[in-house]
mmCIF file of C-alpha atoms in Angstrom:
data_model
loop_
_atom_site.group_PDB
_atom_site.id
_atom_site.type_symbol
_atom_site.label_atom_id
_atom_site.label_comp_id
_atom_site.label_asym_id
_atom_site.label_seq_id
_atom_site.Cartn_x
_atom_site.Cartn_y
_atom_site.Cartn_z
ATOM 1 C CA MET A 828 32.920 -39.449 -15.212
ATOM 2 C CA SER A 829 31.402 -36.410 -16.937
ATOM 3 C CA GLU A 830 32.255 -34.404 -13.775
ATOM 4 C CA ALA A 831 36.028 -34.490 -14.418
ATOM 5 C CA PRO A 832 36.316 -31.111 -16.250
ATOM 6 C CA GLU A 833 34.172 -29.333 -13.657
ATOM 7 C CA THR A 834 36.026 -30.961 -10.761
ATOM 8 C CA SER A 835 39.443 -30.107 -12.218
ATOM 9 C CA GLN A 836 38.359 -26.521 -12.807
ATOM 10 C CA GLU A 837 36.991 -26.261 -9.261
ATOM 11 C CA LEU A 838 40.226 -27.698 -7.830
ATOM 12 C CA SER A 839 42.243 -25.202 -9.886
ATOM 13 C CA GLU A 840 40.104 -22.360 -8.536
ATOM 14 C CA VAL A 841 40.571 -23.529 -4.949
ATOM 15 C CA LEU A 842 44.346 -23.894 -5.436
ATOM 16 C CA GLU A 843 44.472 -20.426 -6.978
ATOM 17 C CA ASP A 844 42.581 -19.057 -3.964
ATOM 18 C CA LEU A 845 45.051 -20.800 -1.681
ATOM 19 C CA ARG A 846 47.999 -19.355 -3.597
ATOM 20 C CA ARG A 847 46.564 -15.851 -3.378
ATOM 21 C CA HIS A 848 45.840 -16.377 0.307
ATOM 22 C CA LEU A 849 49.473 -17.382 0.899
ATOM 23 C CA LEU A 850 50.700 -14.283 -0.929
ATOM 24 C CA TRP A 851 48.334 -12.189 1.144
ATOM 25 C CA GLN A 852 49.675 -13.702 4.357
ATOM 26 C CA GLU A 853 53.281 -13.120 3.244
ATOM 27 C CA GLU A 854 52.656 -9.474 2.341
ATOM 28 C CA ASP A 855 50.803 -8.973 5.633
ATOM 29 C CA GLY A 856 53.846 -10.092 7.608
ATOM 30 C CA GLY A 857 52.563 -13.568 8.453
ATOM 31 C CA ARG A 858 54.744 -16.619 8.348
ATOM 32 C CA VAL A 859 52.124 -19.214 9.385
ATOM 33 C CA LEU A 860 49.469 -20.525 6.990
ATOM 34 C CA GLN A 861 46.071 -19.400 8.168
ATOM 35 C CA VAL A 862 43.340 -21.648 6.661
ATOM 36 C CA ASP A 863 39.815 -21.537 8.059
ATOM 37 C CA ALA A 864 37.572 -24.602 8.444
ATOM 38 C CA ARG A 865 35.521 -23.816 5.334
ATOM 39 C CA LEU A 866 38.606 -23.680 3.091
ATOM 40 C CA ALA A 867 39.879 -26.947 4.597
ATOM 41 C CA ALA A 868 36.546 -28.630 3.803
ATOM 42 C CA GLU A 869 36.685 -27.329 0.235
ATOM 43 C CA LEU A 870 40.179 -28.692 -0.228
ATOM 44 C CA ARG A 871 39.239 -32.147 1.096
ATOM 45 C CA GLY A 872 36.079 -32.380 -1.028
ATOM 46 C CA SER A 873 37.774 -31.128 -4.212
ATOM 47 C CA ALA A 874 40.743 -33.439 -3.756
ATOM 48 C CA LEU A 875 38.387 -36.432 -3.364
ATOM 49 C CA ARG A 876 36.469 -35.532 -6.520
ATOM 50 C CA ALA A 877 39.688 -34.993 -8.476
ATOM 51 C CA GLN A 878 40.938 -38.419 -7.430
ATOM 52 C CA MET A 879 37.659 -39.977 -8.603
ATOM 53 C CA ALA A 880 37.868 -38.118 -11.933
ATOM 54 C CA ARG A 881 41.412 -39.311 -12.633
ATOM 55 C CA ALA A 882 40.602 -43.016 -11.987
ATOM 56 C CA PRO A 883 40.820 -45.061 -15.298
ATOM 57 C CA ALA A 884 37.459 -45.989 -16.716
ATOM 58 C CA ALA A 885 38.636 -49.591 -17.255
ATOM 59 C CA LYS A 886 38.938 -50.113 -13.496
ATOM 60 C CA ALA A 887 35.344 -49.071 -12.853
ATOM 61 C CA ALA A 888 33.058 -52.142 -13.289
ATOM 62 C CA PRO A 889 30.034 -51.354 -15.588
ATOM 63 C CA ALA A 890 26.810 -51.572 -13.649
ATOM 64 C CA PRO A 891 23.208 -51.888 -14.880
ATOM 65 C CA ALA A 892 21.199 -48.663 -14.795
ATOM 66 C CA ALA A 893 18.866 -50.090 -12.159
ATOM 67 C CA SER A 894 21.682 -51.385 -9.962
ATOM 68 C CA PRO A 895 21.752 -49.674 -6.530
ATOM 69 C CA PRO A 896 25.586 -49.599 -6.300
ATOM 70 C CA ALA A 897 25.818 -47.554 -9.545
ATOM 71 C CA ALA A 898 23.091 -45.161 -8.464
ATOM 72 C CA ALA A 899 24.685 -44.405 -5.092
ATOM 73 C CA PRO A 900 27.625 -42.290 -6.378
ATOM 74 C CA ALA A 901 25.340 -40.378 -8.749
ATOM 75 C CA ALA A 902 22.995 -39.575 -5.910
ATOM 76 C CA ALA A 903 25.839 -38.559 -3.613
ATOM 77 C CA ALA A 904 27.516 -36.280 -6.167
ATOM 78 C CA PRO A 905 25.020 -33.411 -6.070
ATOM 79 C CA ALA A 906 25.299 -33.293 -2.276
ATOM 80 C CA ALA A 907 29.103 -33.118 -2.418
ATOM 81 C CA ARG A 908 29.460 -30.441 -5.115
ATOM 82 C CA PRO A 909 27.942 -27.222 -3.741
ATOM 83 C CA MET A 910 30.615 -26.684 -1.016
ATOM 84 C CA ALA A 911 30.703 -22.899 -1.397
ATOM 85 C CA SER A 912 26.906 -22.519 -1.677
ATOM 86 C CA SER A 913 25.828 -24.238 1.545
ATOM 87 C CA ALA A 914 23.298 -22.698 3.937
ATOM 88 C CA PRO A 915 24.329 -19.166 4.928
ATOM 89 C CA ALA A 916 26.155 -18.931 8.259
ATOM 90 C CA PRO A 917 24.810 -16.560 10.899
ATOM 91 C CA ALA A 918 28.060 -14.529 10.819
ATOM 92 C CA PRO A 919 28.246 -11.876 8.039
ATOM 93 C CA GLU A 920 31.762 -13.006 7.057
ATOM 94 C CA ARG A 921 32.271 -13.642 3.329
ATOM 95 C CA PRO A 922 34.213 -16.643 2.009
ATOM 96 C CA LEU A 923 37.972 -16.227 1.945
ATOM 97 C CA ALA A 924 38.076 -16.475 -1.842
ATOM 98 C CA ALA A 925 35.829 -13.415 -2.093
ATOM 99 C CA ARG A 926 37.659 -11.172 0.358
ATOM 100 C CA ALA A 927 41.329 -12.064 -0.121
ATOM 101 C CA PRO A 928 41.763 -10.225 -3.478
ATOM 102 C CA GLN A 929 40.480 -6.976 -1.898
ATOM 103 C CA GLN A 930 42.987 -7.115 0.982
ATOM 104 C CA MET A 931 46.054 -8.408 -0.884
ATOM 105 C CA PRO A 932 48.397 -5.456 -1.674
ATOM 106 C CA ALA A 933 50.618 -5.316 -4.727
ATOM 107 C CA ARG A 934 53.639 -7.590 -4.386
ATOM 108 C CA ARG A 935 56.811 -5.639 -3.613
ATOM 109 C CA GLU A 936 60.430 -6.585 -3.816
ATOM 110 C CA ALA A 937 62.430 -6.700 -0.564
ATOM 111 C CA PRO A 938 64.230 -3.368 0.126
ATOM 112 C CA PRO A 939 67.974 -3.326 -0.496
ATOM 113 C CA GLU A 940 70.226 -3.617 2.520
ATOM 114 C CA SER A 941 71.167 0.059 2.239
ATOM 115 C CA LEU A 942 67.565 1.041 3.065
ATOM 116 C CA ILE A 943 67.289 -1.029 6.242
ATOM 117 C CA GLU A 944 66.883 1.314 9.172
ATOM 118 C CA VAL A 945 69.918 1.526 11.460
ATOM 119 C CA PRO A 946 70.560 3.822 14.406
ATOM 120 C CA PRO A 947 72.403 6.937 13.194
ATOM 121 C CA ARG A 948 75.874 7.390 14.659
ATOM 122 C CA VAL A 949 75.659 11.196 14.749
ATOM 123 C CA ARG A 950 72.529 13.287 14.482
ATOM 124 C CA PRO A 951 72.741 17.094 14.260
ATOM 125 C CA SER A 952 70.766 19.010 16.847
ATOM 126 C CA ALA A 953 67.471 20.358 15.600
ATOM 127 C CA GLY A 954 66.895 24.058 15.112
ATOM 128 C CA PRO A 955 69.261 27.023 15.225
ATOM 129 C CA LEU A 956 71.915 27.196 17.929
ATOM 130 C CA PRO A 957 71.505 30.019 20.470
ATOM 131 C CA GLY A 958 73.704 33.038 19.814
ATOM 132 C CA VAL A 959 74.860 31.650 16.458
ATOM 133 C CA VAL A 960 74.378 33.452 13.127
ATOM 134 C CA ASP A 961 74.696 31.340 9.999
ATOM 135 C CA GLY A 962 77.960 31.934 8.193
ATOM 136 C CA GLU A 963 79.573 33.728 11.121
ATOM 137 C CA ARG A 964 81.800 32.475 13.916
ATOM 138 C CA PRO A 965 79.901 33.128 17.149
ATOM 139 C CA MET A 966 81.396 34.704 20.236
ATOM 140 C CA LEU A 967 81.223 33.080 23.663
ATOM 141 C CA ASP A 968 79.924 36.351 25.123
ATOM 142 C CA ASP A 969 76.982 36.313 22.722
ATOM 143 C CA ILE A 970 76.136 32.729 23.665
ATOM 144 C CA ARG A 971 76.355 33.567 27.376
ATOM 145 C CA ARG A 972 74.103 36.556 26.828
ATOM 146 C CA GLU A 973 71.606 34.322 25.016
ATOM 147 C CA LEU A 974 71.664 31.877 27.954
ATOM 148 C CA GLY A 975 70.730 34.699 30.330
ATOM 149 C CA ASP A 976 69.207 33.786 33.680
ATOM 150 C CA CYS A 977 68.234 30.431 32.270
ATOM 151 C CA ARG A 978 64.879 28.946 33.336
ATOM 152 C CA ARG A 979 64.666 26.338 30.576
ATOM 153 C CA CYS A 980 64.621 23.296 32.880
ATOM 154 C CA LYS A 981 63.992 22.434 36.521
ATOM 155 C CA LEU A 982 67.682 22.617 37.491
ATOM 156 C CA CYS A 983 67.264 26.377 37.793
ATOM 157 C CA ASP A 984 65.189 25.905 40.972
ATOM 158 C CA GLY A 985 68.095 24.737 43.140
ATOM 159 C CA ARG A 986 71.142 26.413 41.624
ATOM 160 C CA LYS A 987 73.196 29.242 43.043
ATOM 161 C CA ASN A 988 75.122 30.103 39.889
ATOM 162 C CA ILE A 989 75.064 29.200 36.232
ATOM 163 C CA VAL A 990 78.406 27.565 35.391
ATOM 164 C CA PHE A 991 78.946 28.509 31.751
ATOM 165 C CA GLY A 992 82.630 27.677 31.192
ATOM 166 C CA SER A 993 86.099 29.143 31.566
ATOM 167 C CA GLY A 994 89.469 29.280 29.853
ATOM 168 C CA ASN A 995 90.999 30.445 26.583
ATOM 169 C CA PRO A 996 88.294 31.523 24.094
ATOM 170 C CA ARG A 997 90.634 30.479 21.254
ATOM 171 C CA ALA A 998 91.760 27.215 22.835
ATOM 172 C CA GLU A 999 92.870 24.386 20.588
ATOM 173 C CA LEU A 1000 91.935 21.824 23.269
ATOM 174 C CA VAL A 1001 88.564 21.692 25.059
ATOM 175 C CA PHE A 1002 87.534 19.533 28.015
ATOM 176 C CA VAL A 1003 83.804 18.784 28.371
ATOM 177 C CA GLY A 1004 82.456 17.384 31.626
ATOM 178 C CA GLU A 1005 79.046 16.385 32.948
ATOM 179 C CA GLY A 1006 77.767 19.159 35.232
ATOM 180 C CA PRO A 1007 78.696 21.408 38.155
ATOM 181 C CA GLY A 1008 79.152 20.087 41.692
ATOM 182 C CA ALA A 1009 78.688 21.950 44.965
ATOM 183 C CA ASP A 1010 81.954 23.922 44.721
ATOM 184 C CA GLU A 1011 81.323 24.828 41.098
ATOM 185 C CA ASP A 1012 77.770 25.912 41.891
ATOM 186 C CA ALA A 1013 79.067 28.153 44.690
ATOM 187 C CA GLN A 1014 81.782 29.806 42.577
ATOM 188 C CA GLY A 1015 80.228 29.723 39.105
ATOM 189 C CA VAL A 1016 83.432 28.165 37.675
ATOM 190 C CA PRO A 1017 83.737 24.600 36.281
ATOM 191 C CA PHE A 1018 86.013 21.970 37.867
ATOM 192 C CA VAL A 1019 87.206 23.769 41.020
ATOM 193 C CA GLY A 1020 86.417 21.038 43.577
ATOM 194 C CA ALA A 1021 88.319 17.812 44.226
ATOM 195 C CA ALA A 1022 87.630 16.506 40.714
ATOM 196 C CA GLY A 1023 88.700 19.874 39.312
ATOM 197 C CA GLN A 1024 92.005 19.732 41.148
ATOM 198 C CA LEU A 1025 92.697 16.318 39.641
ATOM 199 C CA LEU A 1026 91.760 17.631 36.187
ATOM 200 C CA THR A 1027 94.207 20.515 36.611
ATOM 201 C CA LYS A 1028 96.993 18.017 37.358
ATOM 202 C CA MET A 1029 96.030 15.979 34.309
ATOM 203 C CA ILE A 1030 96.139 19.084 32.096
ATOM 204 C CA GLU A 1031 99.532 20.089 33.420
ATOM 205 C CA ALA A 1032 100.893 16.564 32.968
ATOM 206 C CA MET A 1033 99.894 16.852 29.310
ATOM 207 C CA GLY A 1034 102.116 19.924 28.930
ATOM 208 C CA PHE A 1035 99.313 22.506 28.998
ATOM 209 C CA ARG A 1036 98.329 25.137 31.507
ATOM 210 C CA ARG A 1037 94.754 25.407 32.609
ATOM 211 C CA ASP A 1038 94.541 28.862 31.013
ATOM 212 C CA ASP A 1039 95.587 27.338 27.670
ATOM 213 C CA VAL A 1040 92.490 25.153 27.386
ATOM 214 C CA TYR A 1041 88.757 25.687 27.704
ATOM 215 C CA ILE A 1042 86.579 23.770 30.187
ATOM 216 C CA CYS A 1043 82.800 23.463 30.200
ATOM 217 C CA ASN A 1044 79.995 21.009 30.990
ATOM 218 C CA VAL A 1045 76.995 19.456 29.296
ATOM 219 C CA VAL A 1046 74.583 21.042 31.809
ATOM 220 C CA LYS A 1047 75.234 24.483 33.238
ATOM 221 C CA CYS A 1048 73.409 24.096 36.575
ATOM 222 C CA ARG A 1049 74.096 21.662 39.392
ATOM 223 C CA PRO A 1050 71.790 18.618 39.579
ATOM 224 C CA PRO A 1051 70.480 18.172 43.145
ATOM 225 C CA ASN A 1052 72.764 16.033 45.332
ATOM 226 C CA ASN A 1053 75.058 15.592 42.309
ATOM 227 C CA ARG A 1054 72.656 13.134 40.689
ATOM 228 C CA ASN A 1055 72.943 12.332 36.997
ATOM 229 C CA PRO A 1056 71.418 14.897 34.616
ATOM 230 C CA GLU A 1057 68.027 13.831 33.302
ATOM 231 C CA PRO A 1058 67.205 13.706 29.567
ATOM 232 C CA ASP A 1059 65.088 16.870 29.555
ATOM 233 C CA GLU A 1060 67.855 18.755 31.367
ATOM 234 C CA VAL A 1061 70.477 17.604 28.872
ATOM 235 C CA ALA A 1062 68.160 18.548 25.986
ATOM 236 C CA ALA A 1063 67.696 22.068 27.379
ATOM 237 C CA CYS A 1064 71.441 22.722 27.791
ATOM 238 C CA GLU A 1065 72.903 20.827 24.848
ATOM 239 C CA PRO A 1066 72.304 23.586 22.254
ATOM 240 C CA PHE A 1067 74.445 25.955 24.342
ATOM 241 C CA LEU A 1068 77.253 23.392 24.585
ATOM 242 C CA ARG A 1069 77.220 22.909 20.816
ATOM 243 C CA ALA A 1070 77.199 26.672 20.293
ATOM 244 C CA GLN A 1071 80.210 26.973 22.616
ATOM 245 C CA LEU A 1072 82.130 24.413 20.595
ATOM 246 C CA GLN A 1073 81.235 26.201 17.375
ATOM 247 C CA ALA A 1074 82.572 29.433 18.857
ATOM 248 C CA LEU A 1075 85.775 27.775 20.101
ATOM 249 C CA GLN A 1076 86.470 25.699 16.971
ATOM 250 C CA PRO A 1077 89.104 23.592 18.748
ATOM 251 C CA LYS A 1078 91.428 21.062 17.154
ATOM 252 C CA ALA A 1079 90.526 18.374 19.708
ATOM 253 C CA ILE A 1080 87.976 17.671 22.436
ATOM 254 C CA VAL A 1081 88.389 15.486 25.516
ATOM 255 C CA ALA A 1082 84.989 14.184 26.644
ATOM 256 C CA LEU A 1083 85.152 13.475 30.380
ATOM 257 C CA GLY A 1084 82.757 10.668 31.298
ATOM 258 C CA LYS A 1085 79.783 9.031 29.665
ATOM 259 C CA PHE A 1086 77.415 12.015 29.621
ATOM 260 C CA ALA A 1087 79.835 14.226 27.716
ATOM 261 C CA ALA A 1088 80.844 11.484 25.265
ATOM 262 C CA GLN A 1089 77.343 10.097 24.676
ATOM 263 C CA THR A 1090 75.770 13.534 24.289
ATOM 264 C CA LEU A 1091 78.288 14.834 21.768
ATOM 265 C CA LEU A 1092 78.555 11.593 19.785
ATOM 266 C CA ARG A 1093 74.892 10.526 19.971
ATOM 267 C CA ASP A 1094 76.199 7.130 21.009
ATOM 268 C CA SER A 1095 74.974 5.075 23.968
ATOM 269 C CA THR A 1096 78.088 2.875 24.086
ATOM 270 C CA PRO A 1097 79.391 2.613 27.699
ATOM 271 C CA ILE A 1098 82.382 4.823 28.421
ATOM 272 C CA THR A 1099 84.401 1.745 29.408
ATOM 273 C CA LYS A 1100 84.184 0.567 25.788
ATOM 274 C CA MET A 1101 84.281 3.994 24.153
ATOM 275 C CA ARG A 1102 87.330 5.420 25.936
ATOM 276 C CA GLY A 1103 90.750 5.400 24.363
ATOM 277 C CA ASN A 1104 89.443 5.463 20.769
ATOM 278 C CA TRP A 1105 89.503 8.580 18.646
ATOM 279 C CA ARG A 1106 86.079 9.688 17.458
ATOM 280 C CA GLU A 1107 84.830 12.733 15.576
ATOM 281 C CA TYR A 1108 82.432 15.490 16.539
ATOM 282 C CA GLU A 1109 81.458 17.624 13.519
ATOM 283 C CA GLY A 1110 84.897 17.166 11.994
ATOM 284 C CA VAL A 1111 86.793 17.693 15.274
ATOM 285 C CA LYS A 1112 88.854 14.900 16.852
ATOM 286 C CA LEU A 1113 87.282 13.707 20.094
ATOM 287 C CA MET A 1114 88.834 11.465 22.755
ATOM 288 C CA PRO A 1115 86.437 9.902 25.294
ATOM 289 C CA THR A 1116 87.945 9.115 28.693
ATOM 290 C CA PHE A 1117 86.949 8.732 32.342
ATOM 291 C CA HIS A 1118 85.627 11.642 34.405
ATOM 292 C CA PRO A 1119 88.012 12.852 37.143
ATOM 293 C CA ALA A 1120 85.322 12.230 39.782
ATOM 294 C CA TYR A 1121 85.242 8.578 38.712
ATOM 295 C CA LEU A 1122 89.042 8.394 38.927
ATOM 296 C CA LEU A 1123 88.873 9.651 42.521
ATOM 297 C CA ARG A 1124 86.576 6.731 43.337
ATOM 298 C CA GLN A 1125 88.548 4.228 41.223
ATOM 299 C CA PRO A 1126 92.249 5.231 41.416
ATOM 300 C CA ALA A 1127 93.307 2.064 39.569
ATOM 301 C CA GLU A 1128 91.658 3.463 36.409
ATOM 302 C CA LYS A 1129 93.992 6.486 36.326
ATOM 303 C CA LYS A 1130 96.470 4.492 34.246
ATOM 304 C CA LYS A 1131 93.875 3.999 31.489
ATOM 305 C CA ALA A 1132 92.921 7.667 31.568
ATOM 306 C CA TRP A 1133 96.576 8.651 31.278
ATOM 307 C CA GLU A 1134 96.934 6.389 28.239
ATOM 308 C CA ASP A 1135 93.980 8.197 26.665
ATOM 309 C CA LEU A 1136 95.504 11.608 27.375
ATOM 310 C CA GLN A 1137 98.845 10.527 25.935
ATOM 311 C CA GLN A 1138 97.094 9.975 22.612
ATOM 312 C CA VAL A 1139 95.867 13.569 22.789
ATOM 313 C CA MET A 1140 99.416 14.740 23.572
ATOM 314 C CA LYS A 1141 100.733 12.836 20.579
ATOM 315 C CA PHE A 1142 98.103 14.524 18.405
ATOM 316 C CA PHE A 1143 99.470 17.922 19.503
ATOM 317 C CA GLY A 1144 103.082 16.750 19.250
ATOM 318 C CA ARG A 1145 103.778 17.099 22.966
ATOM 319 C CA GLN A 1146 105.849 15.114 25.440
ATOM 320 C CA PRO A 1147 105.047 14.675 29.178
ATOM 321 C CA GLY A 1148 106.091 17.785 31.112
ATOM 322 C CA GLN A 1149 106.649 19.819 27.950
ATOM 323 C CA ARG A 1150 105.180 23.305 28.072
ATOM 324 C CA GLY A 1151 103.619 24.923 25.070
#
């Protein structure tokens, strides 16, 4: 039983290696214990030797020195001890106990909940806005001049006219749509087709005249066949839309449809869930609602859109049919 101290020390070393291995796995993102065959053999052999070392001496029958049963354990012991120093394997891999300390990083505390990454609700556009000088209120004419004969995206290839926007340059209420249609592309004015006629009726029902408000779109050129604007097209035009809103400095914005609402708010929530709830765009009240073109296809939704617009009227202190 003279092996007991060595066996206990060896078992402690193996358990320490296992503990460090577990910490290494935890820090490395693992949640499943990864033990190779060599470590498993070490654990089994060390556990067996520790059990033999802890057995009371009184229970072990004394045997003569020449007795074969007493000599058998002594002869077997040397073969069982050198677990880590067996014949070298053909692979160059070192034992786990030797390599784990080099790969185990310093233990870190879990980050507080406030540092967990979450999608930002509003992200400012990168870079300076076109036609805008820091500290000064820009003019719509300067922004239009900066836009020029825009060739910043592929929509320029099929357009007839750039549709910049129209209305009162000091409007307190701004309507933002998606993009020009065929009629708008032909005339260079936003919302003059069938959807535009419905929008005019909506504006008048709110107690405004069309000349009282300002109307513009996210993209300034017509997408082919009235398809949805693509991300690169929105990215090319968005700085001009934001510059327009900075020049207008309205009290409220009505975002018509998902592209206007999602672009301004940096929010991918469907318009069906977003509409009817006041939001904020850079400190300005914003009401998302359905696009007039959608209302032409789904007349039953006009009631919901009218409820949204009534909230805007209430914000301005207006009653249906009241003129400003």
